[in-house]
């Protein structure tokens, strides 16, 4: 795999993470409780991303190029924050499930108690979503930074570029003497008639 291919794969993975962040932001805002199906879909999406990142690490372990090793380090570094985000989404899913199947039926006949419970659960859900968003942002940013590093030309090529630029041969060419202005034209004599 070329460094560009490695960089594109990292950038694509960062894009998947950012899409998940946007999906999380699209969940209903407090005090609404998101639908369990929507939350479960986000958990499945993140599980797919975690699996894909783990597969990328496994796929590159046998590759010996320096670029492959950099990609393995970048993917491996993303596993921990993705795991933390999964914990937050797991808490989110648990809170929505408990509210729908335990809290709501228990307080169904007491609207004021149900509303108090809804606000409490809504605060937890908001905290989980915010934490997951921040964690996912870090993971995506790190993958994008690794992609940029892999896509950049090697430092030795950049360092050699100025050396190939032709420079002045001697100091006289480097600092030419200022041009002298042309001599002033002699005034014309008036034509006699």
mmCIF file of C-alpha atoms in Angstrom:
data_model
loop_
_atom_site.group_PDB
_atom_site.id
_atom_site.type_symbol
_atom_site.label_atom_id
_atom_site.label_comp_id
_atom_site.label_asym_id
_atom_site.label_seq_id
_atom_site.Cartn_x
_atom_site.Cartn_y
_atom_site.Cartn_z
ATOM 1 C CA UNK A 1 0.000 0.000 0.000
ATOM 2 C CA UNK A 2 1.260 3.450 -0.823
ATOM 3 C CA UNK A 3 1.328 6.226 1.737
ATOM 4 C CA UNK A 4 -1.548 7.925 -0.113
ATOM 5 C CA UNK A 5 -3.641 4.740 0.111
ATOM 6 C CA UNK A 6 -2.884 4.502 3.825
ATOM 7 C CA UNK A 7 -3.763 8.176 4.285
ATOM 8 C CA UNK A 8 -7.060 7.823 2.404
ATOM 9 C CA UNK A 9 -8.055 4.825 4.519
ATOM 10 C CA UNK A 10 -7.341 6.776 7.724
ATOM 11 C CA UNK A 11 -9.235 9.790 6.431
ATOM 12 C CA UNK A 12 -12.199 7.608 5.459
ATOM 13 C CA UNK A 13 -12.322 6.118 8.954
ATOM 14 C CA UNK A 14 -12.263 9.609 10.460
ATOM 15 C CA UNK A 15 -15.151 10.507 8.140
ATOM 16 C CA UNK A 16 -17.180 7.551 9.410
ATOM 17 C CA UNK A 17 -16.614 8.692 12.978
ATOM 18 C CA UNK A 18 -17.673 12.250 12.136
ATOM 19 C CA UNK A 19 -20.850 10.961 10.448
ATOM 20 C CA UNK A 20 -21.690 9.114 13.657
ATOM 21 C CA UNK A 21 -21.180 12.352 15.596
ATOM 22 C CA UNK A 22 -23.686 14.108 13.350
ATOM 23 C CA UNK A 23 -26.159 11.255 13.818
ATOM 24 C CA UNK A 24 -25.816 11.554 17.586
ATOM 25 C CA UNK A 25 -26.455 15.290 17.367
ATOM 26 C CA UNK A 26 -29.620 14.553 15.385
ATOM 27 C CA UNK A 27 -31.154 12.656 18.309
ATOM 28 C CA UNK A 28 -34.024 14.581 19.938
ATOM 29 C CA UNK A 29 -32.829 17.239 22.362
ATOM 30 C CA UNK A 30 -33.781 17.328 26.038
ATOM 31 C CA UNK A 31 -36.288 16.969 27.539
ATOM 32 C CA UNK A 32 -37.348 14.470 24.862
ATOM 33 C CA UNK A 33 -36.200 10.886 25.260
ATOM 34 C CA UNK A 34 -34.767 9.446 22.032
ATOM 35 C CA UNK A 35 -36.458 6.427 20.551
ATOM 36 C CA UNK A 36 -34.761 3.167 21.501
ATOM 37 C CA UNK A 37 -34.422 2.135 17.845
ATOM 38 C CA UNK A 38 -32.459 5.320 17.058
ATOM 39 C CA UNK A 39 -30.108 4.814 19.980
ATOM 40 C CA UNK A 40 -29.599 1.149 19.107
ATOM 41 C CA UNK A 41 -28.729 2.142 15.543
ATOM 42 C CA UNK A 42 -25.997 4.482 16.850
ATOM 43 C CA UNK A 43 -24.603 1.715 19.063
ATOM 44 C CA UNK A 44 -24.517 -0.634 16.052
ATOM 45 C CA UNK A 45 -22.801 2.016 13.922
ATOM 46 C CA UNK A 46 -20.099 2.539 16.538
ATOM 47 C CA UNK A 47 -19.676 -1.212 16.958
ATOM 48 C CA UNK A 48 -19.124 -1.436 13.193
ATOM 49 C CA UNK A 49 -16.514 1.327 13.328
ATOM 50 C CA UNK A 50 -14.721 -0.370 16.232
ATOM 51 C CA UNK A 51 -14.672 -3.646 14.326
ATOM 52 C CA UNK A 52 -13.399 -1.935 11.175
ATOM 53 C CA UNK A 53 -10.592 -0.179 13.082
ATOM 54 C CA UNK A 54 -9.587 -3.448 14.739
ATOM 55 C CA UNK A 55 -9.596 -5.152 11.319
ATOM 56 C CA UNK A 56 -7.371 -2.397 9.915
ATOM 57 C CA UNK A 57 -4.840 -3.053 12.677
ATOM 58 C CA UNK A 58 -4.898 -6.811 12.023
ATOM 59 C CA UNK A 59 -4.627 -6.303 8.265
ATOM 60 C CA UNK A 60 -1.472 -4.199 8.551
ATOM 61 C CA UNK A 61 0.408 -6.287 11.128
ATOM 62 C CA UNK A 62 2.119 -8.341 8.418
ATOM 63 C CA UNK A 63 3.091 -5.288 6.364
ATOM 64 C CA UNK A 64 6.624 -4.092 6.912
ATOM 65 C CA UNK A 65 6.576 -0.614 5.388
ATOM 66 C CA UNK A 66 7.075 2.408 7.596
ATOM 67 C CA UNK A 67 3.772 3.848 6.354
ATOM 68 C CA UNK A 68 1.896 0.681 7.374
ATOM 69 C CA UNK A 69 3.470 0.869 10.827
ATOM 70 C CA UNK A 70 2.384 4.500 11.187
ATOM 71 C CA UNK A 71 -1.145 3.504 10.177
ATOM 72 C CA UNK A 72 -1.177 0.657 12.726
ATOM 73 C CA UNK A 73 -0.154 3.110 15.448
ATOM 74 C CA UNK A 74 -2.887 5.562 14.388
ATOM 75 C CA UNK A 75 -5.608 2.899 14.267
ATOM 76 C CA UNK A 76 -4.469 1.404 17.569
ATOM 77 C CA UNK A 77 -4.565 4.842 19.152
ATOM 78 C CA UNK A 78 -8.179 5.242 18.045
ATOM 79 C CA UNK A 79 -9.319 2.022 19.741
ATOM 80 C CA UNK A 80 -9.230 3.417 23.296
ATOM 81 C CA UNK A 81 -11.349 6.539 22.627
ATOM 82 C CA UNK A 82 -13.760 4.505 20.502
ATOM 83 C CA UNK A 83 -14.131 2.093 23.423
ATOM 84 C CA UNK A 84 -14.830 5.006 25.760
ATOM 85 C CA UNK A 85 -17.451 6.321 23.345
ATOM 86 C CA UNK A 86 -19.041 2.867 23.266
ATOM 87 C CA UNK A 87 -19.289 2.994 27.061
ATOM 88 C CA UNK A 88 -21.148 6.306 26.826
ATOM 89 C CA UNK A 89 -23.497 4.992 24.142
ATOM 90 C CA UNK A 90 -24.067 1.869 26.238
ATOM 91 C CA UNK A 91 -25.093 4.063 29.178
ATOM 92 C CA UNK A 92 -27.336 6.036 26.850
ATOM 93 C CA UNK A 93 -29.015 2.892 25.557
ATOM 94 C CA UNK A 94 -29.456 1.546 29.094
ATOM 95 C CA UNK A 95 -31.079 4.783 30.310
ATOM 96 C CA UNK A 96 -33.505 4.888 27.376
ATOM 97 C CA UNK A 97 -34.382 1.214 27.884
ATOM 98 C CA UNK A 98 -34.938 1.593 31.637
ATOM 99 C CA UNK A 99 -37.060 4.684 31.122
ATOM 100 C CA UNK A 100 -39.251 3.043 28.478
ATOM 101 C CA UNK A 101 -39.731 -0.327 30.144
ATOM 102 C CA UNK A 102 -39.438 0.394 33.868
ATOM 103 C CA UNK A 103 -39.784 4.068 34.771
ATOM 104 C CA UNK A 104 -42.570 5.022 32.378
ATOM 105 C CA UNK A 105 -44.880 2.144 33.352
ATOM 106 C CA UNK A 106 -44.162 2.675 37.082
ATOM 107 C CA UNK A 107 -45.002 6.397 37.021
ATOM 108 C CA UNK A 108 -47.662 6.282 34.319
ATOM 109 C CA UNK A 109 -50.413 7.293 36.775
ATOM 110 C CA UNK A 110 -48.371 10.092 38.344
ATOM 111 C CA UNK A 111 -47.626 12.719 35.675
ATOM 112 C CA UNK A 112 -45.587 14.993 37.963
ATOM 113 C CA UNK A 113 -43.349 12.110 39.126
ATOM 114 C CA UNK A 114 -43.032 10.879 35.565
ATOM 115 C CA UNK A 115 -41.952 14.349 34.412
ATOM 116 C CA UNK A 116 -39.369 14.551 37.189
ATOM 117 C CA UNK A 117 -37.982 11.150 36.153
ATOM 118 C CA UNK A 118 -37.997 12.219 32.504
ATOM 119 C CA UNK A 119 -35.914 15.317 33.321
ATOM 120 C CA UNK A 120 -33.441 13.233 35.319
ATOM 121 C CA UNK A 121 -33.030 10.662 32.532
ATOM 122 C CA UNK A 122 -32.823 13.447 29.962
ATOM 123 C CA UNK A 123 -29.874 15.011 31.834
ATOM 124 C CA UNK A 124 -28.055 11.675 31.856
ATOM 125 C CA UNK A 125 -28.760 11.155 28.151
ATOM 126 C CA UNK A 126 -27.500 14.643 27.310
ATOM 127 C CA UNK A 127 -24.326 14.002 29.320
ATOM 128 C CA UNK A 128 -23.751 10.686 27.531
ATOM 129 C CA UNK A 129 -24.265 12.261 24.095
ATOM 130 C CA UNK A 130 -21.976 15.200 24.875
ATOM 131 C CA UNK A 131 -19.243 12.944 26.261
ATOM 132 C CA UNK A 132 -19.477 10.572 23.288
ATOM 133 C CA UNK A 133 -19.326 13.508 20.869
ATOM 134 C CA UNK A 134 -16.174 14.907 22.485
ATOM 135 C CA UNK A 135 -14.484 11.500 22.594
ATOM 136 C CA UNK A 136 -15.364 10.751 18.974
ATOM 137 C CA UNK A 137 -14.067 14.168 17.923
ATOM 138 C CA UNK A 138 -10.679 13.371 19.481
ATOM 139 C CA UNK A 139 -10.536 9.999 17.710
ATOM 140 C CA UNK A 140 -11.482 11.523 14.340
ATOM 141 C CA UNK A 141 -8.986 14.383 14.728
ATOM 142 C CA UNK A 142 -6.151 11.973 15.532
ATOM 143 C CA UNK A 143 -6.935 9.803 12.505
ATOM 144 C CA UNK A 144 -7.095 12.883 10.261
ATOM 145 C CA UNK A 145 -3.763 14.151 11.617
ATOM 146 C CA UNK A 146 -2.172 10.761 10.899
ATOM 147 C CA UNK A 147 -3.676 10.834 7.389
ATOM 148 C CA UNK A 148 -2.198 14.279 6.720
ATOM 149 C CA UNK A 149 1.200 13.133 7.977
ATOM 150 C CA UNK A 150 1.161 10.068 5.714
ATOM 151 C CA UNK A 151 -0.024 12.085 2.709
ATOM 152 C CA UNK A 152 2.682 14.738 3.130
ATOM 153 C CA UNK A 153 5.880 14.289 1.133
ATOM 154 C CA UNK A 154 8.736 12.875 3.205
ATOM 155 C CA UNK A 155 10.907 15.409 5.006
ATOM 156 C CA UNK A 156 13.995 14.385 3.013
ATOM 157 C CA UNK A 157 12.226 15.359 -0.219
ATOM 158 C CA UNK A 158 11.156 18.692 1.265
ATOM 159 C CA UNK A 159 14.672 19.341 2.603
ATOM 160 C CA UNK A 160 16.252 18.495 -0.749
ATOM 161 C CA UNK A 161 13.897 20.757 -2.692
ATOM 162 C CA UNK A 162 15.593 24.057 -1.720
ATOM 163 C CA UNK A 163 19.024 22.548 -2.465
ATOM 164 C CA UNK A 164 17.958 21.875 -6.038
ATOM 165 C CA UNK A 165 16.905 25.472 -6.574
ATOM 166 C CA UNK A 166 19.631 27.202 -8.569
ATOM 167 C CA UNK A 167 21.204 29.956 -6.557
ATOM 168 C CA UNK A 168 23.518 32.829 -7.449
ATOM 169 C CA UNK A 169 26.984 31.816 -8.591
ATOM 170 C CA UNK A 170 28.903 34.696 -7.015
ATOM 171 C CA UNK A 171 28.245 37.661 -4.818
ATOM 172 C CA UNK A 172 28.196 40.032 -7.765
ATOM 173 C CA UNK A 173 25.226 38.130 -9.189
ATOM 174 C CA UNK A 174 23.589 37.927 -5.801
ATOM 175 C CA UNK A 175 23.717 41.680 -5.272
ATOM 176 C CA UNK A 176 23.884 43.435 -8.626
ATOM 177 C CA UNK A 177 24.977 47.035 -8.602
ATOM 178 C CA UNK A 178 22.163 49.505 -8.887
ATOM 179 C CA UNK A 179 21.565 50.605 -12.437
ATOM 180 C CA UNK A 180 22.813 54.082 -13.216
ATOM 181 C CA UNK A 181 20.225 56.343 -14.719
ATOM 182 C CA UNK A 182 20.773 57.269 -18.364
ATOM 183 C CA UNK A 183 22.472 60.634 -18.841
ATOM 184 C CA UNK A 184 20.092 63.494 -19.126
ATOM 185 C CA UNK A 185 19.396 64.522 -22.684
ATOM 186 C CA UNK A 186 20.985 67.749 -23.747
ATOM 187 C CA UNK A 187 18.437 70.497 -24.276
ATOM 188 C CA UNK A 188 17.537 71.007 -27.901
ATOM 189 C CA UNK A 189 18.442 74.211 -29.462
ATOM 190 C CA UNK A 190 15.526 76.186 -30.645
ATOM 191 C CA UNK A 191 15.018 76.024 -34.358
ATOM 192 C CA UNK A 192 15.557 79.260 -36.037
ATOM 193 C CA UNK A 193 12.976 80.419 -38.519
#
